[in-house]
Coordinates of C-alpha atoms in Angstrom, one line a residue:
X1 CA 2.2 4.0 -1.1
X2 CA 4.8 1.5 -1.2
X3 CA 6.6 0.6 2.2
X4 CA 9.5 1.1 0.2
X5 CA 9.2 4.5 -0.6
X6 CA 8.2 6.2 2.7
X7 CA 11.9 6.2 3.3
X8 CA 15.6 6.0 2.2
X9 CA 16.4 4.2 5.2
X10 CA 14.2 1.7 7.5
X11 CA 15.9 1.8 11.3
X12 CA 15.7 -1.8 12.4
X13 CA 15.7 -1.6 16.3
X14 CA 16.4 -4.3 19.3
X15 CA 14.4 -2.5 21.9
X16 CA 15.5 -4.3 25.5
X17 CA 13.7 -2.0 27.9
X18 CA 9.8 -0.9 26.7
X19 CA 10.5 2.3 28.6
X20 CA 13.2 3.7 25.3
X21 CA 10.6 2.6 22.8
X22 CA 8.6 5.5 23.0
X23 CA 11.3 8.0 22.8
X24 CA 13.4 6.6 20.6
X25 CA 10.4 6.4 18.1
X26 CA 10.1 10.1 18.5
X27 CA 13.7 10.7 17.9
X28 CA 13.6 9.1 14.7
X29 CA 10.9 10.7 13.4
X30 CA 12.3 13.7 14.3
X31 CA 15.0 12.9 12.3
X32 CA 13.1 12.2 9.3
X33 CA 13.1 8.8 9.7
X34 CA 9.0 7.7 10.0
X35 CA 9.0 3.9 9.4
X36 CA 10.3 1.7 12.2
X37 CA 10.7 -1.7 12.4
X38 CA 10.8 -3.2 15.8
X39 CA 12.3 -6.7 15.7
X40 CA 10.8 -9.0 17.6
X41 CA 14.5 -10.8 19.3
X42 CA 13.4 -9.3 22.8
X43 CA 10.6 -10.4 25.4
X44 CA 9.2 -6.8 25.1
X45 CA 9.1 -6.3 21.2
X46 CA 5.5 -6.4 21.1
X47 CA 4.8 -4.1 24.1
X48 CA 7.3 -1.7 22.6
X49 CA 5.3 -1.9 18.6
X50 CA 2.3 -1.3 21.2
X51 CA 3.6 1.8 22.9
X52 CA 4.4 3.2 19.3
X53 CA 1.8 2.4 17.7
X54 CA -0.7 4.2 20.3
X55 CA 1.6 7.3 21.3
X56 CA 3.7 8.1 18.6
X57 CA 1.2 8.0 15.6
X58 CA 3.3 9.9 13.2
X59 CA 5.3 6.5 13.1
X60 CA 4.9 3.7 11.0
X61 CA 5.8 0.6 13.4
X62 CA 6.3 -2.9 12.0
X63 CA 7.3 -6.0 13.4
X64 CA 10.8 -7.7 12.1
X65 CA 12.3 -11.3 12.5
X66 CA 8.8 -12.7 11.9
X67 CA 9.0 -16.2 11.5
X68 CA 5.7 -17.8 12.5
X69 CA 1.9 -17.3 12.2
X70 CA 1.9 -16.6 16.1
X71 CA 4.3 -13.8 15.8
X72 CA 2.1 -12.1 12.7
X73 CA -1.0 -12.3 14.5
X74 CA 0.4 -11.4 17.8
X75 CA 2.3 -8.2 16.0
X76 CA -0.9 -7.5 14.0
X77 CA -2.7 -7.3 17.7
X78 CA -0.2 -5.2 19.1
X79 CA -0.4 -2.5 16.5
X80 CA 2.3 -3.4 13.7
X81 CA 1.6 -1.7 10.6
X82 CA 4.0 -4.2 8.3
X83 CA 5.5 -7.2 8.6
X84 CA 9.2 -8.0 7.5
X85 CA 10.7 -11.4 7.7
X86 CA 14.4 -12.9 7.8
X87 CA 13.4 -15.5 5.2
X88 CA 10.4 -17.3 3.4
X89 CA 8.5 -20.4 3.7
X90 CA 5.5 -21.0 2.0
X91 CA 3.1 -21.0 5.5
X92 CA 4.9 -17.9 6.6
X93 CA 3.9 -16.2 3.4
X94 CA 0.3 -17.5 3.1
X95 CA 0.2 -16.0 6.9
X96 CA 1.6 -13.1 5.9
X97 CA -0.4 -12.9 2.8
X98 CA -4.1 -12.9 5.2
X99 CA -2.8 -10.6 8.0
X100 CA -4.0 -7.8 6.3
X101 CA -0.6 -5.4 6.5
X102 CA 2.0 -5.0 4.4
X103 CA 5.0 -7.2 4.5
X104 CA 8.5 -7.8 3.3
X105 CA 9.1 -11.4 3.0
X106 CA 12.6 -12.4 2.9
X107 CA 15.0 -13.6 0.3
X108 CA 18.8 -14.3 -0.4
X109 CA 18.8 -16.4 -3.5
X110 CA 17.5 -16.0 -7.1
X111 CA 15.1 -18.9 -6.8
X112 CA 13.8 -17.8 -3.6
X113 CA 12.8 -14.5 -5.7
X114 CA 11.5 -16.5 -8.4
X115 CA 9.0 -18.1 -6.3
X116 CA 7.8 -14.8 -4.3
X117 CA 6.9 -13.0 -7.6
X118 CA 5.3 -16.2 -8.8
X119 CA 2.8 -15.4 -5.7
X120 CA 3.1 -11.8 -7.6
X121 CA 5.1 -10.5 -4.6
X122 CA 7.6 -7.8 -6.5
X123 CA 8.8 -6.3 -3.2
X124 CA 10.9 -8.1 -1.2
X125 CA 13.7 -8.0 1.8
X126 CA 17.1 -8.8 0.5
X127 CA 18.7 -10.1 3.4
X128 CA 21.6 -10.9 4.9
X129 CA 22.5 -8.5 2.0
X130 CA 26.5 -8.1 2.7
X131 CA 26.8 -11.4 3.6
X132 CA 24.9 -12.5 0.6
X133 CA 26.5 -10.5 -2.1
X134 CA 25.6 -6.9 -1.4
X135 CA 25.5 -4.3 -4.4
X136 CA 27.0 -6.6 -6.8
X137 CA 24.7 -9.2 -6.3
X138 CA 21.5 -7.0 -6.5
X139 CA 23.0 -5.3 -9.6
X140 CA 23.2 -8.8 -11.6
X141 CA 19.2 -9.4 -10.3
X142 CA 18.4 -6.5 -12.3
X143 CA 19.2 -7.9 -15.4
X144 CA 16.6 -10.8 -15.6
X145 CA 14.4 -9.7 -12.9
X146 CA 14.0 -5.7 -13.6
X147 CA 10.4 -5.8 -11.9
X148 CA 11.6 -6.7 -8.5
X149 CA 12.8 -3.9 -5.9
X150 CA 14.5 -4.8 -2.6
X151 CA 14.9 -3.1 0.8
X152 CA 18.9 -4.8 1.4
X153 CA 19.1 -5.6 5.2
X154 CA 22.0 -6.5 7.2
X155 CA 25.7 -5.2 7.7
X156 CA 24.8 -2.1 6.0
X157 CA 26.3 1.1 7.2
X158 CA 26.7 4.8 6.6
X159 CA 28.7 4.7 4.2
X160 CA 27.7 1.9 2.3
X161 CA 24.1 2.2 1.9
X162 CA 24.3 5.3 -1.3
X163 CA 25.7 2.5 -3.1
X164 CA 22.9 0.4 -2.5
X165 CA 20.3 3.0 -2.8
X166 CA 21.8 4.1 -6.4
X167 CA 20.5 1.1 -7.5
X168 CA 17.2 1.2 -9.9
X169 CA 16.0 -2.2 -7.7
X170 CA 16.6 -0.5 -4.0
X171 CA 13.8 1.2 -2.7
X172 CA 15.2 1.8 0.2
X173 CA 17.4 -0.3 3.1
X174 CA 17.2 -1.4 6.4
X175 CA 19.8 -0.6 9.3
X176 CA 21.1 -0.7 12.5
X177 CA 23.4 1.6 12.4
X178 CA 21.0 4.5 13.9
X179 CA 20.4 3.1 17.1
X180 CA 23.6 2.1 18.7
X181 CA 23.7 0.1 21.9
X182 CA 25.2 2.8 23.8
X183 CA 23.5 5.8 22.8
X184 CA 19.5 3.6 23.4
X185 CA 21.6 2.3 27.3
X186 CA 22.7 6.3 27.9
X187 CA 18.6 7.7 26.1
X188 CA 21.1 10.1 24.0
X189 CA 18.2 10.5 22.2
X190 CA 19.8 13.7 19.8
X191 CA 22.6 11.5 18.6
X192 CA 19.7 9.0 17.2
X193 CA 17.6 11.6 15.7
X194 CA 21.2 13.4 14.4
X195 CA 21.9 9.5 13.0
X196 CA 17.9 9.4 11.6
X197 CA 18.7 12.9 10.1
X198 CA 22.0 12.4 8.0
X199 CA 20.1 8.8 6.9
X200 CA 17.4 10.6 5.5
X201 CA 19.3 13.4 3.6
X202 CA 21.0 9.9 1.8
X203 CA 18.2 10.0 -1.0

């Protein structure tokens, strides 16, 4: 099955100590939420995509902000199921493309599509999707590229992803919005799997 359709919503988490990875995987799941992607911003991402991977194997665990062959084969070795990156070059997709897992390559412009689905990549990050035109924009890359779908990432919240989801060409969208600073500092782990919950009731 598609990475994009195991979920409405794909928590994208900045795990700083490897001791809340574990839990806050759990509470996630628990909320309905199965598919997280651990970026790799902090000197423990890959210890954290490890201690998922073996202990909470309900979880699908990727590995985000990928931007070099190191990081997919290091990811890859610690247990990442997918790949997601922030942007595309052509050596970061090749890399991508023999690593085996799925991945989301990323994208912001209608020529940077163009040249993923010439690779016949139809499945694609959309980010920095506010920033870069949000709904609107993905709504006029329906039109002459109908055979693409996106998972949107970045400054989505709440209350804005329906409007993204409502779209034929959203699979689903990435966000940060579930695991707040605050409640991964205090291990409130119910308020993240109350978050994960009322994401997943959004489709």
């Amino acid at each position: 099955m598609s990475l994009l359709d195991l979920a409405p919503v794909i928590p994208v988490v900045v795990i700083e100590d490897v001791e809340s990875a574990v839990p806050l995987a759990r509470a996630l799941v628990a909320g309905g939420l199965p598919v997280i992607e651990v970026t790799l911003r902090t000197p423990v991402a890959r210890e954290a995509i490890a201690r998922i991977a073996a202990e909470v194997p309900e979880a699908t665990v990727g590995a985000g902000t990928i931007r070099s062959s190191e990081d997919i084969s290091a990811s890859v070795a610690a247990g990442a199921k997918f790949l997601v990156s922030p942007g595309t070059t052509l050596s970061l997709v090749e890399a991508m493309d023999s690593s085996g897992v799925p991945y989301l390559p990323g994208a912001a412009t209608v020529s940077e599509v163009m040249a993923l689905v010439e690779r016949g990549i139809k499945e694609l990050k959309f980010f920095p999707a506010e920033a870069a035109g949000g709904v609107p924009y993905l709504k006029a890359l329906g039109g002459p590229l109908p055979d693409v779908r996106f998972c949107p990432t970045g400054g989505i919240r709440v209350n804005t992803a329906p409007d993204y989801l409502a779209l034929p060409n959203v699979g689903c969208v990435g966000g940060t919005w579930l695991t707040p600073a605050d409640a991964l500092a205090a291990g409130d782990w119910g308020r993240i799997e109350k978050l994960a919950s009322e994401a997943a009731a959004l489709r």
